[in-house]
mmCIF file of C-alpha atoms in Angstrom:
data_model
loop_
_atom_site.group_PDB
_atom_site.id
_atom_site.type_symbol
_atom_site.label_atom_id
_atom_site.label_comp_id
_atom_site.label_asym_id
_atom_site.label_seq_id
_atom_site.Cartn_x
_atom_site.Cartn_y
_atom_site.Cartn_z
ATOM 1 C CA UNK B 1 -3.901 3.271 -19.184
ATOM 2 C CA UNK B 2 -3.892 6.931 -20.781
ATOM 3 C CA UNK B 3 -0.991 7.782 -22.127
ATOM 4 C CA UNK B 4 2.301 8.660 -20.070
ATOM 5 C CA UNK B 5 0.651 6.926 -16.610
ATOM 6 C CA UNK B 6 3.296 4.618 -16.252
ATOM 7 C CA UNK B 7 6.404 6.922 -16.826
ATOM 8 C CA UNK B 8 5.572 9.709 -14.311
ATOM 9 C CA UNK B 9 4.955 9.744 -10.541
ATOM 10 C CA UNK B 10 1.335 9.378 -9.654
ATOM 11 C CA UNK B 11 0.485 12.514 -8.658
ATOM 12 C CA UNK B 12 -3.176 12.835 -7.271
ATOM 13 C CA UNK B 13 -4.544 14.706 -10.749
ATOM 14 C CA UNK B 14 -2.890 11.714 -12.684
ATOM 15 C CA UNK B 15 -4.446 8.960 -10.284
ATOM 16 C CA UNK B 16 -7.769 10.191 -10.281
ATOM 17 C CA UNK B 17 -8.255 10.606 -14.486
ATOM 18 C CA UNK B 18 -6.401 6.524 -14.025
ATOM 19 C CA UNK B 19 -9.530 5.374 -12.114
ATOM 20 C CA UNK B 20 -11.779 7.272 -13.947
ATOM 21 C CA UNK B 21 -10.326 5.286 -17.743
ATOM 22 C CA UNK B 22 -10.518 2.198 -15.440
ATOM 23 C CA UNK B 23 -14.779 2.995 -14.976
ATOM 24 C CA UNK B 24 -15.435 3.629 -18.294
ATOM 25 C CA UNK B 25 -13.226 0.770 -19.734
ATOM 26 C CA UNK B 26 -14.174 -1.840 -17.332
ATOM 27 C CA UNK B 27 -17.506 -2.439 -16.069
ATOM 28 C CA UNK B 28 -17.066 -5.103 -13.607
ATOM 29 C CA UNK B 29 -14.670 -2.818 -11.520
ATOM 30 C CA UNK B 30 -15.883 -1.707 -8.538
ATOM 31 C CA UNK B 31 -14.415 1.795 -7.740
ATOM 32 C CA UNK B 32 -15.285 3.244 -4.770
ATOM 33 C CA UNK B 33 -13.074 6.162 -1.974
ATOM 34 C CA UNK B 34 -12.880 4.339 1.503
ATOM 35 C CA UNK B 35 -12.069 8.004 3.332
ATOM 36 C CA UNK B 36 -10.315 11.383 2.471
ATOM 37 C CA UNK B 37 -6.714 11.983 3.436
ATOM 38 C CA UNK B 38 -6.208 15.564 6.059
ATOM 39 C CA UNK B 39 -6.547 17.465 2.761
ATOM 40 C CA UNK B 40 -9.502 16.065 1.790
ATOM 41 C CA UNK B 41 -8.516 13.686 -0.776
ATOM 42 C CA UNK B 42 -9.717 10.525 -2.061
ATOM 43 C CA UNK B 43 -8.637 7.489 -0.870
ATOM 44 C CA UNK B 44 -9.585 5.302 -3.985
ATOM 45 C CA UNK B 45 -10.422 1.452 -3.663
ATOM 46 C CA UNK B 46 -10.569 -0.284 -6.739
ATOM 47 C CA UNK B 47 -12.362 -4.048 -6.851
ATOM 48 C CA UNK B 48 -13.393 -7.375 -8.162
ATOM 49 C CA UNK B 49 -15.609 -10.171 -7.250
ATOM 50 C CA UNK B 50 -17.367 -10.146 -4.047
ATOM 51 C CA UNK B 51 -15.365 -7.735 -2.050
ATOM 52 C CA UNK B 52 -16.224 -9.069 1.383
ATOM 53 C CA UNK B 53 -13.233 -12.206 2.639
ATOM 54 C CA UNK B 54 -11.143 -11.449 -0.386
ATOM 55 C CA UNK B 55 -7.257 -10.675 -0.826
ATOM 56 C CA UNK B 56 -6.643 -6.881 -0.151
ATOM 57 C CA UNK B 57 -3.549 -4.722 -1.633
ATOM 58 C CA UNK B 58 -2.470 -1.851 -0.022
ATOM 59 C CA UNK B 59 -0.058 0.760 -1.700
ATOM 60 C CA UNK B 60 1.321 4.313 -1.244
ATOM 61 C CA UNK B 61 1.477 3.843 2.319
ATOM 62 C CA UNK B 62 4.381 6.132 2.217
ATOM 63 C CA UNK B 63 4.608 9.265 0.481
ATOM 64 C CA UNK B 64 8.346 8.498 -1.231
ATOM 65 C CA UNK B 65 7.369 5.249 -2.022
ATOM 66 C CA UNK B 66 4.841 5.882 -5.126
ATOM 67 C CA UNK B 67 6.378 3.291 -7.444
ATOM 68 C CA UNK B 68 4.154 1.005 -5.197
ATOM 69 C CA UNK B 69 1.181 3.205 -6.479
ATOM 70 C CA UNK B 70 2.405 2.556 -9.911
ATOM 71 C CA UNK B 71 3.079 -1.139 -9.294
ATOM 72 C CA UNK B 72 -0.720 -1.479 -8.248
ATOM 73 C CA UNK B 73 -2.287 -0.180 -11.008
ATOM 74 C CA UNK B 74 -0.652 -1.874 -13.643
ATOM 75 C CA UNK B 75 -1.506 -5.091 -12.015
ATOM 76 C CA UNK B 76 -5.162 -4.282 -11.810
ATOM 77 C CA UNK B 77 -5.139 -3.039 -15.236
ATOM 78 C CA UNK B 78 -3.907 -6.312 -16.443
ATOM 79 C CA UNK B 79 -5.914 -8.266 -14.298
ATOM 80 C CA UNK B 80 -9.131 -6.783 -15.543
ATOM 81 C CA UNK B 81 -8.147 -6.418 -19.265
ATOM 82 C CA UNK B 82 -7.425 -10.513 -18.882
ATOM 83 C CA UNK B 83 -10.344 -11.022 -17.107
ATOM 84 C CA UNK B 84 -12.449 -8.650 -19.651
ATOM 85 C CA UNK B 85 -10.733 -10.943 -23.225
ATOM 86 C CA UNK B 86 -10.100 -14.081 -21.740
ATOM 87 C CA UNK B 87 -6.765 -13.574 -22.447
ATOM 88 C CA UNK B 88 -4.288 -15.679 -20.324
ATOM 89 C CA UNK B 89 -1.570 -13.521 -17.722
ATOM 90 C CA UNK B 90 1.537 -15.098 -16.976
ATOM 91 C CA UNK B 91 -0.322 -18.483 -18.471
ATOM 92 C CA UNK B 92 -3.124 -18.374 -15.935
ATOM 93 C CA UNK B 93 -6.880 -17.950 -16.853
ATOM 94 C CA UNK B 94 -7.860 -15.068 -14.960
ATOM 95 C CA UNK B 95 -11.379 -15.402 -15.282
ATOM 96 C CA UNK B 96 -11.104 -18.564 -14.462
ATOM 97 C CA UNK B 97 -8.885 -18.279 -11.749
ATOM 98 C CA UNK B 98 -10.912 -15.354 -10.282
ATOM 99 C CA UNK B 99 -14.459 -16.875 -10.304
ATOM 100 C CA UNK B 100 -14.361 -17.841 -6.514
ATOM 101 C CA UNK B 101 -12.145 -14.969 -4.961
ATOM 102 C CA UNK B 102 -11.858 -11.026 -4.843
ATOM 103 C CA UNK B 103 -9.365 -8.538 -4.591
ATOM 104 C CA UNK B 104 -9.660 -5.377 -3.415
ATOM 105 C CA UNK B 105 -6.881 -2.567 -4.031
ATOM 106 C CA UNK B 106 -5.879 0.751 -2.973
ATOM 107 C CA UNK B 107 -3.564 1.762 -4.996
ATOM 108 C CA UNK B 108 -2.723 4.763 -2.685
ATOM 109 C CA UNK B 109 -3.712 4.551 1.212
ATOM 110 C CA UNK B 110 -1.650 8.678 1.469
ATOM 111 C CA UNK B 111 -2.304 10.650 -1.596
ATOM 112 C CA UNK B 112 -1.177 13.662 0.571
ATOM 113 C CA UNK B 113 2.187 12.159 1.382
ATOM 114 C CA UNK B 114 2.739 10.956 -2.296
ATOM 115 C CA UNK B 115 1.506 14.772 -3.443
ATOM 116 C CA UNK B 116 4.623 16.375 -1.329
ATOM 117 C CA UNK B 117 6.949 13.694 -2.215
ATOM 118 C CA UNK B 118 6.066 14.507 -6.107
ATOM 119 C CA UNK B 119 5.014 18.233 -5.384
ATOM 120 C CA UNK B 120 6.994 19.500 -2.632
ATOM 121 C CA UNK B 121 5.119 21.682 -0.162
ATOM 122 C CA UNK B 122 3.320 22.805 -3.035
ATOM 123 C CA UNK B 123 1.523 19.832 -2.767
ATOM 124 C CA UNK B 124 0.148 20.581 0.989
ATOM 125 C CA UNK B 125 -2.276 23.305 0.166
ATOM 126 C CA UNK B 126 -2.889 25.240 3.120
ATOM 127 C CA UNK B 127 -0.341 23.096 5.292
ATOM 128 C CA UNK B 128 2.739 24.212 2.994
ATOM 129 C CA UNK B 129 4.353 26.818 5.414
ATOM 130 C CA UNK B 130 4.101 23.773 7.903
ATOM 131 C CA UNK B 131 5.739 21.171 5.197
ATOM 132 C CA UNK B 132 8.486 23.992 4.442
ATOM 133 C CA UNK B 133 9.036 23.723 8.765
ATOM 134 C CA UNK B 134 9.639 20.340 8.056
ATOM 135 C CA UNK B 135 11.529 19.495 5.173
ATOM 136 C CA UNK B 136 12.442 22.541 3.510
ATOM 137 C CA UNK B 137 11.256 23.913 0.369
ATOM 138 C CA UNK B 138 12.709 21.435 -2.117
ATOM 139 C CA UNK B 139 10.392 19.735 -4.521
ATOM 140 C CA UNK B 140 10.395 16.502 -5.144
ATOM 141 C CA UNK B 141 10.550 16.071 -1.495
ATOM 142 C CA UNK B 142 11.846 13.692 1.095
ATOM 143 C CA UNK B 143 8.246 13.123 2.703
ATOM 144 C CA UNK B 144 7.176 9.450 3.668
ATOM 145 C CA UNK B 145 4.154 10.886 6.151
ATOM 146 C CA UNK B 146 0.865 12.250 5.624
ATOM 147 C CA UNK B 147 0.212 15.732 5.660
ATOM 148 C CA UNK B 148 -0.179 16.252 9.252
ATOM 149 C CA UNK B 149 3.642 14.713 9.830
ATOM 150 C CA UNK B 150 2.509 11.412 10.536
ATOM 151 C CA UNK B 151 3.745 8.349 9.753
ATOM 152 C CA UNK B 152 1.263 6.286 8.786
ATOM 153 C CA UNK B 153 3.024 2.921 9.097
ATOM 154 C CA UNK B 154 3.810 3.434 12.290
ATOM 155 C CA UNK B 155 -0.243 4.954 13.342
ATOM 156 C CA UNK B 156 -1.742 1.668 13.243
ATOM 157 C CA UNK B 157 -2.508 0.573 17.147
ATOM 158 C CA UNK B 158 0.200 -2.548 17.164
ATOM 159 C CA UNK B 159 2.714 -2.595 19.795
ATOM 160 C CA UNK B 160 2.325 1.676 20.376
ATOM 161 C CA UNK B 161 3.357 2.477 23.284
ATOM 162 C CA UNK B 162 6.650 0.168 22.796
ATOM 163 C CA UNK B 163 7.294 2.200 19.232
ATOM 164 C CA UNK B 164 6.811 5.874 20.854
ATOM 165 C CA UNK B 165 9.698 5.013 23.017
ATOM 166 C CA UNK B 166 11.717 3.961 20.417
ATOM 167 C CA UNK B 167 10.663 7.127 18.654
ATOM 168 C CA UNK B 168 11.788 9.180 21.358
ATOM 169 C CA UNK B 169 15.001 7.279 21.716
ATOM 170 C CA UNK B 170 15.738 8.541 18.683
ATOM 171 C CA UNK B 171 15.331 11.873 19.280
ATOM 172 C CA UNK B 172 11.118 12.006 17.121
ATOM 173 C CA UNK B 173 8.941 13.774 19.386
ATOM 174 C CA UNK B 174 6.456 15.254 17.151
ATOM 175 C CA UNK B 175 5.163 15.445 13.175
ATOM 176 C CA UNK B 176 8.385 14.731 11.019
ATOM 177 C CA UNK B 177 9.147 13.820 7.298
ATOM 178 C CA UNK B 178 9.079 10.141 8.526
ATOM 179 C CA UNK B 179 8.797 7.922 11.606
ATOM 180 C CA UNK B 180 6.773 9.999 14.063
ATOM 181 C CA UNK B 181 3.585 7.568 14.806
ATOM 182 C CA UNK B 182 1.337 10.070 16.233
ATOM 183 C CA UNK B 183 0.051 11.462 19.424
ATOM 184 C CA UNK B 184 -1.839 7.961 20.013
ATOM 185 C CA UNK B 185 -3.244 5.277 17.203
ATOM 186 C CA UNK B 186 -5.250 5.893 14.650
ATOM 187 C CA UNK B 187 -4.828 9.089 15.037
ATOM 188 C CA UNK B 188 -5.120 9.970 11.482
ATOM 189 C CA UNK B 189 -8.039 9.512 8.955
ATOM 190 C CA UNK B 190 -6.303 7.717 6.447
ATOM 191 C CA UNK B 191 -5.384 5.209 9.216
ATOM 192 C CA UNK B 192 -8.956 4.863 10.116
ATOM 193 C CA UNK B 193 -10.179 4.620 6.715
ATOM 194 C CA UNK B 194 -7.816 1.533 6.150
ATOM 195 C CA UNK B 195 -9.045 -0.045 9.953
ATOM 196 C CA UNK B 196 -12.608 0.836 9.478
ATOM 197 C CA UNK B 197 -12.551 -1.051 5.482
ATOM 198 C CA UNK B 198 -10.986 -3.913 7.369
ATOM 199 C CA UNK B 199 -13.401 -4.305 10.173
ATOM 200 C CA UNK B 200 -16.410 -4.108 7.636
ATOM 201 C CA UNK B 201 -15.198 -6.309 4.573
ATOM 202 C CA UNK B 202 -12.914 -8.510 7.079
ATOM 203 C CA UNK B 203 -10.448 -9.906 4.479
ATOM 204 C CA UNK B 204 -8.876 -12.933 4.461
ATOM 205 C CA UNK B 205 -5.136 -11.837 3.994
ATOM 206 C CA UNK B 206 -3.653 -8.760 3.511
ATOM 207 C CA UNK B 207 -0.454 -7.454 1.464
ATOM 208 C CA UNK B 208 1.273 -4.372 2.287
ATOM 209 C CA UNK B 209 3.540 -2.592 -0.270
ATOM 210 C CA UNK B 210 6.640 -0.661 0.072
ATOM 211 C CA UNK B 211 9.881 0.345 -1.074
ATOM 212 C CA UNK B 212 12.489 -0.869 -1.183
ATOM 213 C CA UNK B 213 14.488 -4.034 0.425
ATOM 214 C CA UNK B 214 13.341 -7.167 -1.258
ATOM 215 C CA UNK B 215 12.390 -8.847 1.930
ATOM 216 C CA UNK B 216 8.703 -9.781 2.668
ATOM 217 C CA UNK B 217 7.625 -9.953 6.493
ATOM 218 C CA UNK B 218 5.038 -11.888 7.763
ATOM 219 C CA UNK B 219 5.379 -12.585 11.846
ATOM 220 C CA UNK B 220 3.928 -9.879 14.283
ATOM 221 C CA UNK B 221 3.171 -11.061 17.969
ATOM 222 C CA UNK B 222 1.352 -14.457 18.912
ATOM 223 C CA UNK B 223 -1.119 -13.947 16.785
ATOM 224 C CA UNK B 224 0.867 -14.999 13.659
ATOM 225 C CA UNK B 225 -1.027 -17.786 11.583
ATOM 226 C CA UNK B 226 0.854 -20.788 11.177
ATOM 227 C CA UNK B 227 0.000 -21.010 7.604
ATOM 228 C CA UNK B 228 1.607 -17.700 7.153
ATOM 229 C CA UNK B 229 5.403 -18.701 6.703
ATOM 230 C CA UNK B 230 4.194 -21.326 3.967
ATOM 231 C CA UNK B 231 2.228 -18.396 2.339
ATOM 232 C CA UNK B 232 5.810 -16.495 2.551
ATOM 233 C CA UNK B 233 8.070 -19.130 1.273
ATOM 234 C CA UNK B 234 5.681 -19.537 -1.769
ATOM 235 C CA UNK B 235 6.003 -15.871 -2.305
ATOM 236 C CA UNK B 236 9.757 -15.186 -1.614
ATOM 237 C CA UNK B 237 10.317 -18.385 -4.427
ATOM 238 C CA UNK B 238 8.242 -16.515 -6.630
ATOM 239 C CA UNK B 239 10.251 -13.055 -6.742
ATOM 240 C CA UNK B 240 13.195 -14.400 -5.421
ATOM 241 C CA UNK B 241 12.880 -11.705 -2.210
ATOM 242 C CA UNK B 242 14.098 -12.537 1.422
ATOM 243 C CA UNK B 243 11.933 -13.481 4.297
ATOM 244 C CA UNK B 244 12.714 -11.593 6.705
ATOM 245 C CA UNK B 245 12.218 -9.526 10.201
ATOM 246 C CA UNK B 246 11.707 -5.463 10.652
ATOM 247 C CA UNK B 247 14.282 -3.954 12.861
ATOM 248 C CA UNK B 248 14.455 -0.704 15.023
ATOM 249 C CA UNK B 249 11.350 1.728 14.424
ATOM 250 C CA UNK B 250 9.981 -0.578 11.793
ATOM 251 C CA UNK B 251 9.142 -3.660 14.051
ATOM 252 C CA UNK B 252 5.619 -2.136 15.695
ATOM 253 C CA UNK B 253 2.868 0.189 14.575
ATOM 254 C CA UNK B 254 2.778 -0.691 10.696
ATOM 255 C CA UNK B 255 -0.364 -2.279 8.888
ATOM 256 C CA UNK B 256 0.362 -5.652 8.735
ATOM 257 C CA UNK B 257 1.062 -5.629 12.587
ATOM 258 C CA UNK B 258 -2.246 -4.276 13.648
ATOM 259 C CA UNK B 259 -4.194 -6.773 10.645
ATOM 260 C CA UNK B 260 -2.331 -9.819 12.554
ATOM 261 C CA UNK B 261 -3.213 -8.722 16.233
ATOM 262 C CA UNK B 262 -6.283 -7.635 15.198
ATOM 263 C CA UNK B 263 -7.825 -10.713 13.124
ATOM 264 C CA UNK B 264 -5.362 -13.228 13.564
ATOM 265 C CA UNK B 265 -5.333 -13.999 9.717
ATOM 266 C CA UNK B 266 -2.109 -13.933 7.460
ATOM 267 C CA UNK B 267 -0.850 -10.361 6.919
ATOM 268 C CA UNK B 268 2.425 -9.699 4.646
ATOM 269 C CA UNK B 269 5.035 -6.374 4.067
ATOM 270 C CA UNK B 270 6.700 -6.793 0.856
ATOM 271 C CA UNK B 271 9.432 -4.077 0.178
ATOM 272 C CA UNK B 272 9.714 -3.942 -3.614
ATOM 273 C CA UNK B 273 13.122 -3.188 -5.388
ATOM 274 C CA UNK B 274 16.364 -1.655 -4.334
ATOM 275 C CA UNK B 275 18.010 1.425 -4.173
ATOM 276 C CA UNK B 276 17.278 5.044 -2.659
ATOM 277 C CA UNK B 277 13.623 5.837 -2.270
ATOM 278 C CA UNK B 278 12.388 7.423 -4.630
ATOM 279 C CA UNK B 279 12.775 4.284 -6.436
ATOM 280 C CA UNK B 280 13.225 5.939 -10.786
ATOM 281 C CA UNK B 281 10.162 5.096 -12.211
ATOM 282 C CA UNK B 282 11.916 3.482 -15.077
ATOM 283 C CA UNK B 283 12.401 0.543 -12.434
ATOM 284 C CA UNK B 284 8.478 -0.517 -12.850
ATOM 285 C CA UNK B 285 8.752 -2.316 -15.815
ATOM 286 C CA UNK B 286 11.793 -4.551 -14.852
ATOM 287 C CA UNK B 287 9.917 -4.166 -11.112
ATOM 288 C CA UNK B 288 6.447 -5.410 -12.637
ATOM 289 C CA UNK B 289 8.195 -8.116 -14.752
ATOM 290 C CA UNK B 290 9.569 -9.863 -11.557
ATOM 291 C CA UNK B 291 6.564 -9.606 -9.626
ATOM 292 C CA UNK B 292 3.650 -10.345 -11.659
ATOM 293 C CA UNK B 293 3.901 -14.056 -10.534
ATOM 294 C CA UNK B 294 4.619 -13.425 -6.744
ATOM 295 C CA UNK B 295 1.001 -10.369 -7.066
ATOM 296 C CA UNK B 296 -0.943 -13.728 -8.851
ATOM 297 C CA UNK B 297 0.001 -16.292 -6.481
ATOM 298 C CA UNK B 298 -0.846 -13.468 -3.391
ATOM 299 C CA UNK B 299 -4.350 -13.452 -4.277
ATOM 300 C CA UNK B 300 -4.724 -17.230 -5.342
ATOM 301 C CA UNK B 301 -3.179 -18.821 -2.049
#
């Protein structure tokens, strides 16, 4: 990637020059925007293969939690430049490995919320006085929602009704840095340009990324595949992470929730790292390093 990508947060400029160097250098990528954010930004899908049943990775759900952004890239990058010189990664044939499956990633599903994380309300355009209501002036910024205040992990229609009360139990009752799901689900077009992708490609498993925990969660409901703890264990012995179980405001409403309920087909959180979101982006490298094995196995099982 162009020089510096990797040592800075991904800002929005930065991102879109990355997918643009991924084009030109790679011609079997297919690069494509699934929806705009509220301030009318891309929301960039990057491919291989046949897109439709494949593996799909989700990053940047959360505006704080851009080393997932990072994390995403690199992997496609090295994915592709294997694939492109039949060069092995991590001592597996990619283009081998790849010939019957697809993976489909967006690097960043809330470029707005990554932009004021980065930015601070500099980063909201027109919406800054209301970011400044919110969270102050500071830049970088303690923002995990989109630009509208919405947390778009807890948007997705899974279990809403039971997570607004738990909102308002804790005193959210309207747009917030973090946690406030919305006046109802899918409210907000980044969640619907996620839902919508879903309901047209309908992929076979899903992986969301966050930051930070080292746990992986798989269970939502009745609807969780019984092959779906296997598909965990192989993943936690891969990076050495936790199974585990969301707690309080985190156990409804999120991604991997509505994928389960809605298709009945494995559907995995993995929170990457550990520490204090922003997670320094010096911690990709070591991050990467522990993970490339668990990201290969996640679209080979």
């Amino acid at each position: 990637m162009f020089d510096g990508f990797y040592r800075s947060p991904p800002d929005y400029a930065a991102q879109r020059r990355a997918v643009e160097e991924l084009r030109q250098r790679f011609l079997q990528l297919r690069a494509f925007s699934i929806g705009k954010s509220v301030l009318g930004r891309s929301i960039y899908a990057l491919g291989m293969g046949d897109l439709r049943e494949g593996v799909l990775f989700v990053g940047g759900v959360h505006g704080m939690e851009w080393i997932t952004t990072l994390l995403l890239y690199r992997f496609l990058e090295d994915l592709l430049d294997c694939q492109k010189t039949g060069t092995p990664l991590a001592d597996i044939h990619i283009e081998r490995a790849l010939e019957h499956r697809s993976l489909l990633v967006i690097p960043c599903l809330n470029p707005d919320g990554v932009e004021i994380a980065i930015h601070g309300p500099a980063g909201a355009d027109h919406l800054k006085p209301f970011i400044q209501r919110l969270a102050g002036n500071q830049a970088p910024c303690r923002w995990q929602a989109n630009a509208r205040g919405v947390d778009l992990n807890h948007n997705f229609d899974a279990g809403h009704e039971q997570l607004r009360r738990m909102e308002q139990e804790a005193g959210i009752f309207g747009p917030a840095p973090t946690r406030y799901g919305g006046g109802h689900p899918n409210s907000e077009p980044e969640t619907r340009a996620l839902t919508n992708l879903c309901v047209a490609l309908q992929p076979r498993q899903v992986y969301a990324f966050h930051s930070q925990g080292e746990e992986i969660y798989y269970r939502y409901g009745n609807f969780t595949p019984a092959r779906s703890q296997l598909i965990g264990q192989v993943l936690a012995s891969a990076s050495g992470y936790q199974l585990a179980d969301p707690e309080g405001l985190a156990s409804h409403g999120g991604f991997k929730d509505w994928f389960i309920e809605r298709f009945h087909r494995p559907a995995f959180t993995i929170e990457v790292g550990r520490g204090q979101n922003p997670l320094p982006v010096e911690e990709l490298s070591p991050l990467y390093a522990r993970l490339l094995e668990m990201l290969l196995l996640a679209v080979l099982v």
